[in-house]
Amino acid sequence: MKQFFAPRSLAVIGASRHPNKVGHVILKNLITAGFKGKLYPINPEAHHILNLPCYPSVLAIKENIETAIIATPASTTPAILEECGQKGITHIIMVTAGFSEIGNHELEKTIHSILKKYHMRMIGPNCLGTLDAYSGCDNLFLPHSRLTRPKPGVISFICQSGAVGSATLDLLSKEEMRFAKFVSYGNALDVDESDLLHFLGNDPKTKIICLYIEGVKDGKKLMKTAQHITKKKPVIAIKGGITEAGARATLSHTASLAGTAAIYKAAFKQSNVIFAETLEDLFNYAKILEKCPKPKGPRVQIITNGGGFGILATDSLSTYGLQLKEPSEKTKEWLRKRVSPEAAIHNPIDLTGSVTTEQYKHALKAVLEEKNVDMVLLIVLLQTPLITPEIIDIIKQAKNHRSKKPIIVISTGGNFTEMYTRQIEELGVPCYAYPNNAARAIKALYDYYHNRK
Amino acid sequence: MKQFFAPRSLAVIGASRHPNKVGHVILKNLITAGFKGKLYPINPEAHHILNLPCYPSVLAIKENIETAIIATPASTTPAILEECGQKGITHIIMVTAGFSEIGNHELEKTIHSILKKYHMRMIGPNCLGTLDAYSGCDNLFLPHSRLTRPKPGVISFICQSGAVGSATLDLLSKEEMRFAKFVSYGNALDVDESDLLHFLGNDPKTKIICLYIEGVKDGKKLMKTAQHITKKKPVIAIKGGITEAGARATLSHTASLAGTAAIYKAAFKQSNVIFAETLEDLFNYAKILEKCPKPKGPRVQIITNGGGFGILATDSLSTYGLQLKEPSEKTKEWLRKRVSPEAAIHNPIDLTGSVTTEQYKHALKAVLEEKNVDMVLLIVLLQTPLITPEIIDIIKQAKNHRSKKPIIVISTGGNFTEMYTRQIEELGVPCYAYPNNAARAIKALYDYYHNRK
């Protein structure tokens, strides 16, 4: 499967001289992304495209080719696949649409038999292909000017739908989320979600796997694979088509039989796959699971400088079944001498709007050493004037504290706040703008490690 | 009540020369915001602060004073209030904390009796005060460098907690949401949420009211006021302290008795106040209610260029009880001639990633003229290369279409997308990044007008 993400040689079949054509955009993106392998544009009518020599067919190339991207009209694909087979190409990414998703089942069958005949593996058809942030293999046919590519990271994203994948990659790259590999697999004629999950499960660059699926042809295979992978790394999944109306829509999108929400939820739970209700949850969960260690239990201590945010976070944490214990008398006494008299030392610890950076330091030390606390939800509203830039160092020290308790930050605000939250996330501490999103993420973190036992 | 938001003359009691003190920040912010009334700093130890002449007490001022902000320690407030009463000041904003929220009930009673004696109205204590985007009355004691102020708009925000209010104002100002008035009212010793709701209900600048409450002392008063106001304009509310743990936390924050979620939900429903589960919902709802007209019914037609987003939106809309009808045969036939053969013309109408701006125009025309459609959920993923800047004009025409159907946009992406969504929102069309958030907002829009009947 490595050849799908970092091939040593790659043919782009359907490479075009016209800037708006898919085959042109793919070739251009591979060059822009600094693809490390050898590139071969295929087009019988061109000599050169983007300064690369062009070939009429893969059969005209003397060197060995590992992988081919096919971006030609559906009707041409059987003949092209035959040539790929004859050339000894082993891996195909077929972005072309117009198969079973529009009722063209015969053509899909024809393609399938050619794949079998030559023992080729294929991603697609009707997909966006792959993106590898390390190898520069970027065959998404969306221009870099419109879609920001992520920096290299440890989250990988398997996405049946190309649009869901690419639009969220774009949004999250802007929010500085980093990715290892991305793959949109469309109709899943050959390579399916289970194959990709298995591969990424063993990929050393991937620490977290996000999954968007519309339909699953072999549910048992997926569950068995997931059960195995989730022992090693978290898998978070969102399911499109969980309602009757949604399921009807999947048929014309990726020709998938959707199945009900209840079946998927139960199967995911059994395999310890975290079920995300929304796309926003999917990536909020990925962030906490990327950055936080295993919590020892469900007890969360809130520290805040905004009473209302402490209350909203308390409500959300309670709703999701997490526990808020009162600090011990010893902790209270120790802390009372070090914070302002208006501070409320319960759970939440409300340091009030007059909080200083030093008081945050004391409060963090107290709760990291408190036995009743498994996780710390640190609310830092940076608008209050006495918080100094040293808050970053204090959060860094807390992150490195020997207790290794997960620390999650809520910080809500505009540009000034964002300047800080970027730095805090660089330390490996996840930040959220809204209390409810943080609480849902904490629940996902706890569930993953608790269910893994 | 107007004197709380746009007083002609304002005394800042506790004005300080030290840049980090609350009394300094308030005075500086009023000057920065271009406050249009006359300003009087009060400090017995200073001659001038920020180039304004300073007075030892309000009694030393010859001119009439409408409103006073008090930012001195709690113990000094009774004597100061007495002076305000003698001076004939009618409106007080007391930001000072240290009253019933930390068990200091006696002091709060003393203050209450002085207010009664002189017939003064007061916001606070333990609050952040008011912000009026039109008058420049900005007494939030948080520096402009840390907290971005909103541009003038039509949403007003009544917020018991100062931190919740100010941090979200900051976040939303960055996202270009605009506000008319903001008020944080703290312990609500005199002026409470009902008084503020009544005032903003009659404020011509305010078209939407957002409300964050922790506790309500007079529930019947609030319900009666809300019932009246929601006939004229939408009120959206979030409640802090809806769980047992959350309710305990409200006691030490604003000394509020919180009450259960069920009671609040029922009371809100009866008064047609939209209940927001989360802060994110609160402002997502405000945005749709600000920008969209009344929908005639619950039938939503989705148009998309990303199949997966269409499916996720379908799932969410169905979950919230909205209806997705199949387009009529006539519409299908008309549209089939004008879009690409791969397009799926159902609900969603999936124009696919190869969509052109022109095809969006046809699809919008078709659904705006379709009788089975009450609202349009328009998904435009701008990463696909054939969408041109004319998409903005097409959305503008759709917004102005004689059918006056609400149009809601989902567009997910980074900087390129944001450049467009800002323009679309300027047209008065709300944009969301995540399908589920858009669907929840559509549900709120429908509920408000449906329940108002």
PDB file of C-alpha atoms in Angstrom, chain A residues 20 25 97-98 102 141-143 145-148 161 163-164 166-168 170-172 174-175 212 214 238-243 245-250 252-253 278-280 305-309 311-312 314-315 318-319 324 341-342 344 346-348 350 381-388 412-418 433-437, chain B residues 20 25 97-98 102 141-143 145-148 161 163-164 166-168 170-172 174-175 212 214 238-243 245-250 252-253 278-280 305-309 311-312 314-315 318-319 324 341-342 344 346-348 350 381-388 412-418 433-437:
ATOM      1  CA  ASN A  20      -8.646  23.945 -15.443  1.00  0.00           C
ATOM      2  CA  VAL A  25      -4.163  20.333 -11.695  1.00  0.00           C
ATOM      3  CA  ALA A  97     -16.279   9.365 -11.823  1.00  0.00           C
ATOM      4  CA  GLY A  98     -19.265   7.944 -13.723  1.00  0.00           C
ATOM      5  CA  ILE A 102     -24.700   6.893 -11.455  1.00  0.00           C
ATOM      6  CA  PHE A 141      -7.154  17.689  -8.001  1.00  0.00           C
ATOM      7  CA  LEU A 142      -7.843  20.960  -6.195  1.00  0.00           C
ATOM      8  CA  PRO A 143      -5.493  23.907  -6.675  1.00  0.00           C
ATOM      9  CA  SER A 145      -4.467  28.536  -4.261  1.00  0.00           C
ATOM     10  CA  ARG A 146      -7.913  27.350  -3.144  1.00  0.00           C
ATOM     11  CA  LEU A 147      -7.037  24.530  -0.761  1.00  0.00           C
ATOM     12  CA  THR A 148      -4.306  24.992   1.842  1.00  0.00           C
ATOM     13  CA  SER A 161     -15.991  11.461   0.221  1.00  0.00           C
ATOM     14  CA  ALA A 163     -15.358  16.876  -0.713  1.00  0.00           C
ATOM     15  CA  VAL A 164     -15.665  16.207   3.007  1.00  0.00           C
ATOM     16  CA  SER A 166     -10.615  18.220   1.136  1.00  0.00           C
ATOM     17  CA  ALA A 167     -12.784  20.975   2.604  1.00  0.00           C
ATOM     18  CA  THR A 168     -11.999  19.935   6.171  1.00  0.00           C
ATOM     19  CA  ASP A 170      -8.393  23.129   4.124  1.00  0.00           C
ATOM     20  CA  LEU A 171     -10.246  24.438   7.187  1.00  0.00           C
ATOM     21  CA  LEU A 172      -8.057  22.554   9.657  1.00  0.00           C
ATOM     22  CA  LYS A 174      -5.748  27.046   8.524  1.00  0.00           C
ATOM     23  CA  GLU A 175      -6.266  26.188  12.196  1.00  0.00           C
ATOM     24  CA  TYR A 212     -15.459   9.229   7.322  1.00  0.00           C
ATOM     25  CA  GLU A 214     -20.796   6.300   3.988  1.00  0.00           C
ATOM     26  CA  ILE A 238     -18.116   9.600  11.545  1.00  0.00           C
ATOM     27  CA  LYS A 239     -20.809   7.959   9.509  1.00  0.00           C
ATOM     28  CA  GLY A 240     -22.679   9.656   6.665  1.00  0.00           C
ATOM     29  CA  GLY A 241     -26.190   8.356   5.970  1.00  0.00           C
ATOM     30  CA  ILE A 242     -27.323   7.497   9.483  1.00  0.00           C
ATOM     31  CA  THR A 243     -30.885   8.634   8.836  1.00  0.00           C
ATOM     32  CA  ALA A 245     -33.042  10.422   4.156  1.00  0.00           C
ATOM     33  CA  GLY A 246     -29.259  10.479   4.510  1.00  0.00           C
ATOM     34  CA  ALA A 247     -28.986   6.817   3.537  1.00  0.00           C
ATOM     35  CA  ARG A 248     -30.935   7.465   0.317  1.00  0.00           C
ATOM     36  CA  ALA A 249     -28.459  10.231  -0.551  1.00  0.00           C
ATOM     37  CA  THR A 250     -25.429   7.915  -0.149  1.00  0.00           C
ATOM     38  CA  SER A 252     -26.230   8.422  -5.568  1.00  0.00           C
ATOM     39  CA  HIS A 253     -22.962   9.592  -4.038  1.00  0.00           C
ATOM     40  CA  THR A 278     -20.371  15.659  13.872  1.00  0.00           C
ATOM     41  CA  LEU A 279     -17.380  16.628  11.728  1.00  0.00           C
ATOM     42  CA  GLU A 280     -16.481  19.233  14.337  1.00  0.00           C
ATOM     43  CA  ASN A 305     -10.619  32.943  35.702  1.00  0.00           C
ATOM     44  CA  GLY A 306     -14.142  33.271  34.331  1.00  0.00           C
ATOM     45  CA  GLY A 307     -16.907  32.050  36.620  1.00  0.00           C
ATOM     46  CA  GLY A 308     -19.464  31.594  33.828  1.00  0.00           C
ATOM     47  CA  PHE A 309     -17.108  29.519  31.726  1.00  0.00           C
ATOM     48  CA  ILE A 311     -20.167  26.791  35.176  1.00  0.00           C
ATOM     49  CA  LEU A 312     -20.762  25.961  31.499  1.00  0.00           C
ATOM     50  CA  THR A 314     -19.167  21.940  34.748  1.00  0.00           C
ATOM     51  CA  ASP A 315     -22.585  21.489  33.162  1.00  0.00           C
ATOM     52  CA  SER A 318     -21.493  16.402  34.247  1.00  0.00           C
ATOM     53  CA  THR A 319     -23.807  15.790  31.312  1.00  0.00           C
ATOM     54  CA  LEU A 324     -15.932  16.754  39.494  1.00  0.00           C
ATOM     55  CA  PRO A 341      -9.524  36.314  48.890  1.00  0.00           C
ATOM     56  CA  GLU A 342     -12.346  36.526  46.302  1.00  0.00           C
ATOM     57  CA  ALA A 344     -13.677  30.283  45.170  1.00  0.00           C
ATOM     58  CA  HIS A 346     -14.110  24.310  44.968  1.00  0.00           C
ATOM     59  CA  ASN A 347     -14.518  22.543  41.663  1.00  0.00           C
ATOM     60  CA  PRO A 348     -14.260  24.769  39.625  1.00  0.00           C
ATOM     61  CA  ASP A 350     -12.490  30.202  40.278  1.00  0.00           C
ATOM     62  CA  LEU A 381      -9.458  33.945  29.407  1.00  0.00           C
ATOM     63  CA  LEU A 382      -6.595  36.090  28.267  1.00  0.00           C
ATOM     64  CA  GLN A 383      -8.559  39.339  28.191  1.00  0.00           C
ATOM     65  CA  THR A 384      -7.972  39.906  31.936  1.00  0.00           C
ATOM     66  CA  PRO A 385      -5.105  42.380  32.282  1.00  0.00           C
ATOM     67  CA  LEU A 386      -2.866  40.682  34.870  1.00  0.00           C
ATOM     68  CA  ILE A 387      -2.083  37.575  32.815  1.00  0.00           C
ATOM     69  CA  THR A 388       1.471  37.857  31.467  1.00  0.00           C
ATOM     70  CA  THR A 412     -11.969  32.058  23.961  1.00  0.00           C
ATOM     71  CA  GLY A 413     -11.203  35.233  22.098  1.00  0.00           C
ATOM     72  CA  GLY A 414      -9.935  37.064  19.041  1.00  0.00           C
ATOM     73  CA  ASN A 415      -6.469  37.739  17.664  1.00  0.00           C
ATOM     74  CA  PHE A 416      -4.726  38.331  20.999  1.00  0.00           C
ATOM     75  CA  THR A 417      -6.035  35.037  22.343  1.00  0.00           C
ATOM     76  CA  GLU A 418      -5.154  33.164  19.152  1.00  0.00           C
ATOM     77  CA  ALA A 433     -12.842  27.951  22.232  1.00  0.00           C
ATOM     78  CA  TYR A 434     -16.136  26.583  23.566  1.00  0.00           C
ATOM     79  CA  PRO A 435     -16.602  24.752  26.900  1.00  0.00           C
ATOM     80  CA  ASN A 436     -18.956  22.157  25.452  1.00  0.00           C
ATOM     81  CA  ASN A 437     -16.500  21.147  22.724  1.00  0.00           C
TER      82      ASN A 437
ATOM     83  CA  ASN B  20      -3.338  47.981  35.321  1.00  0.00           C
ATOM     84  CA  VAL B  25      -8.715  50.754  32.082  1.00  0.00           C
ATOM     85  CA  ALA B  97     -17.026  42.465  43.458  1.00  0.00           C
ATOM     86  CA  GLY B  98     -17.036  41.046  46.983  1.00  0.00           C
ATOM     87  CA  ILE B 102     -18.599  35.482  48.584  1.00  0.00           C
ATOM     88  CA  PHE B 141     -12.573  46.935  32.148  1.00  0.00           C
ATOM     89  CA  LEU B 142     -10.621  44.867  29.617  1.00  0.00           C
ATOM     90  CA  PRO B 143      -8.042  46.554  27.386  1.00  0.00           C
ATOM     91  CA  SER B 145      -5.364  45.408  22.935  1.00  0.00           C
ATOM     92  CA  ARG B 146      -6.650  42.150  24.412  1.00  0.00           C
ATOM     93  CA  LEU B 147     -10.346  42.305  23.599  1.00  0.00           C
ATOM     94  CA  THR B 148     -11.502  43.328  20.115  1.00  0.00           C
ATOM     95  CA  SER B 161     -21.292  36.621  33.606  1.00  0.00           C
ATOM     96  CA  ALA B 163     -16.208  36.579  31.377  1.00  0.00           C
ATOM     97  CA  VAL B 164     -18.640  34.685  29.153  1.00  0.00           C
ATOM     98  CA  SER B 166     -16.406  39.535  27.021  1.00  0.00           C
ATOM     99  CA  ALA B 167     -14.585  36.441  25.731  1.00  0.00           C
ATOM    100  CA  THR B 168     -17.346  35.620  23.265  1.00  0.00           C
ATOM    101  CA  ASP B 170     -13.882  39.080  21.413  1.00  0.00           C
ATOM    102  CA  LEU B 171     -14.142  35.795  19.507  1.00  0.00           C
ATOM    103  CA  LEU B 172     -17.202  36.872  17.516  1.00  0.00           C
ATOM    104  CA  LYS B 174     -12.956  38.537  15.050  1.00  0.00           C
ATOM    105  CA  GLU B 175     -15.497  36.519  13.063  1.00  0.00           C
ATOM    106  CA  TYR B 212     -26.825  34.119  29.244  1.00  0.00           C
ATOM    107  CA  GLU B 214     -27.206  31.676  35.734  1.00  0.00           C
ATOM    108  CA  ILE B 238     -28.401  29.785  27.355  1.00  0.00           C
ATOM    109  CA  LYS B 239     -28.558  28.762  30.981  1.00  0.00           C
ATOM    110  CA  GLY B 240     -25.508  28.173  33.182  1.00  0.00           C
ATOM    111  CA  GLY B 241     -25.970  25.738  36.069  1.00  0.00           C
ATOM    112  CA  ILE B 242     -28.363  23.261  34.488  1.00  0.00           C
ATOM    113  CA  THR B 243     -26.745  20.277  36.207  1.00  0.00           C
ATOM    114  CA  ALA B 245     -22.668  20.307  39.846  1.00  0.00           C
ATOM    115  CA  GLY B 246     -23.129  23.367  37.647  1.00  0.00           C
ATOM    116  CA  ALA B 247     -25.817  24.760  39.955  1.00  0.00           C
ATOM    117  CA  ARG B 248     -23.462  24.509  42.933  1.00  0.00           C
ATOM    118  CA  ALA B 249     -20.876  26.506  41.012  1.00  0.00           C
ATOM    119  CA  THR B 250     -23.317  29.349  40.285  1.00  0.00           C
ATOM    120  CA  SER B 252     -20.073  31.156  44.357  1.00  0.00           C
ATOM    121  CA  HIS B 253     -20.154  33.009  41.053  1.00  0.00           C
ATOM    122  CA  THR B 278     -24.175  25.598  23.951  1.00  0.00           C
ATOM    123  CA  LEU B 279     -22.524  28.998  23.529  1.00  0.00           C
ATOM    124  CA  GLU B 280     -21.680  28.051  19.958  1.00  0.00           C
ATOM    125  CA  ASN B 305     -21.165  20.327  -4.932  1.00  0.00           C
ATOM    126  CA  GLY B 306     -19.871  17.882  -2.316  1.00  0.00           C
ATOM    127  CA  GLY B 307     -21.839  14.656  -1.967  1.00  0.00           C
ATOM    128  CA  GLY B 308     -20.583  13.884   1.542  1.00  0.00           C
ATOM    129  CA  PHE B 309     -21.537  17.298   2.845  1.00  0.00           C
ATOM    130  CA  ILE B 311     -25.352  13.548   3.184  1.00  0.00           C
ATOM    131  CA  LEU B 312     -24.150  14.939   6.532  1.00  0.00           C
ATOM    132  CA  THR B 314     -29.389  15.534   5.291  1.00  0.00           C
ATOM    133  CA  ASP B 315     -28.671  13.427   8.383  1.00  0.00           C
ATOM    134  CA  SER B 318     -33.683  14.826   9.462  1.00  0.00           C
ATOM    135  CA  THR B 319     -32.518  14.357  13.030  1.00  0.00           C
ATOM    136  CA  LEU B 324     -36.523  17.053   2.719  1.00  0.00           C
ATOM    137  CA  PRO B 341     -25.008  14.361 -16.567  1.00  0.00           C
ATOM    138  CA  GLU B 342     -23.263  13.139 -13.365  1.00  0.00           C
ATOM    139  CA  ALA B 344     -27.939  13.739  -8.942  1.00  0.00           C
ATOM    140  CA  HIS B 346     -32.951  14.576  -5.748  1.00  0.00           C
ATOM    141  CA  ASN B 347     -32.763  16.146  -2.313  1.00  0.00           C
ATOM    142  CA  PRO B 348     -29.852  16.894  -2.027  1.00  0.00           C
ATOM    143  CA  ASP B 350     -25.665  17.086  -5.970  1.00  0.00           C
ATOM    144  CA  LEU B 381     -17.230  24.114  -1.444  1.00  0.00           C
ATOM    145  CA  LEU B 382     -15.064  26.719  -3.072  1.00  0.00           C
ATOM    146  CA  GLN B 383     -12.061  24.453  -3.580  1.00  0.00           C
ATOM    147  CA  THR B 384     -13.510  23.076  -6.830  1.00  0.00           C
ATOM    148  CA  PRO B 385     -11.805  24.893  -9.691  1.00  0.00           C
ATOM    149  CA  LEU B 386     -14.759  25.906 -11.874  1.00  0.00           C
ATOM    150  CA  ILE B 387     -16.468  28.143  -9.337  1.00  0.00           C
ATOM    151  CA  THR B 388     -15.871  31.777 -10.269  1.00  0.00           C
ATOM    152  CA  THR B 412     -15.894  24.896   4.650  1.00  0.00           C
ATOM    153  CA  GLY B 413     -12.290  25.850   4.099  1.00  0.00           C
ATOM    154  CA  GLY B 414      -9.280  28.030   4.817  1.00  0.00           C
ATOM    155  CA  ASN B 415      -8.317  31.545   3.744  1.00  0.00           C
ATOM    156  CA  PHE B 416      -9.636  31.335   0.181  1.00  0.00           C
ATOM    157  CA  THR B 417     -13.037  30.205   1.429  1.00  0.00           C
ATOM    158  CA  GLU B 418     -13.118  32.829   4.173  1.00  0.00           C
ATOM    159  CA  ALA B 433     -18.472  25.746   8.285  1.00  0.00           C
ATOM    160  CA  TYR B 434     -20.038  22.548   9.641  1.00  0.00           C
ATOM    161  CA  PRO B 435     -23.244  20.932   8.327  1.00  0.00           C
ATOM    162  CA  ASN B 436     -24.535  20.092  11.790  1.00  0.00           C
ATOM    163  CA  ASN B 437     -24.242  23.687  12.999  1.00  0.00           C
TER     164      ASN B 437
END
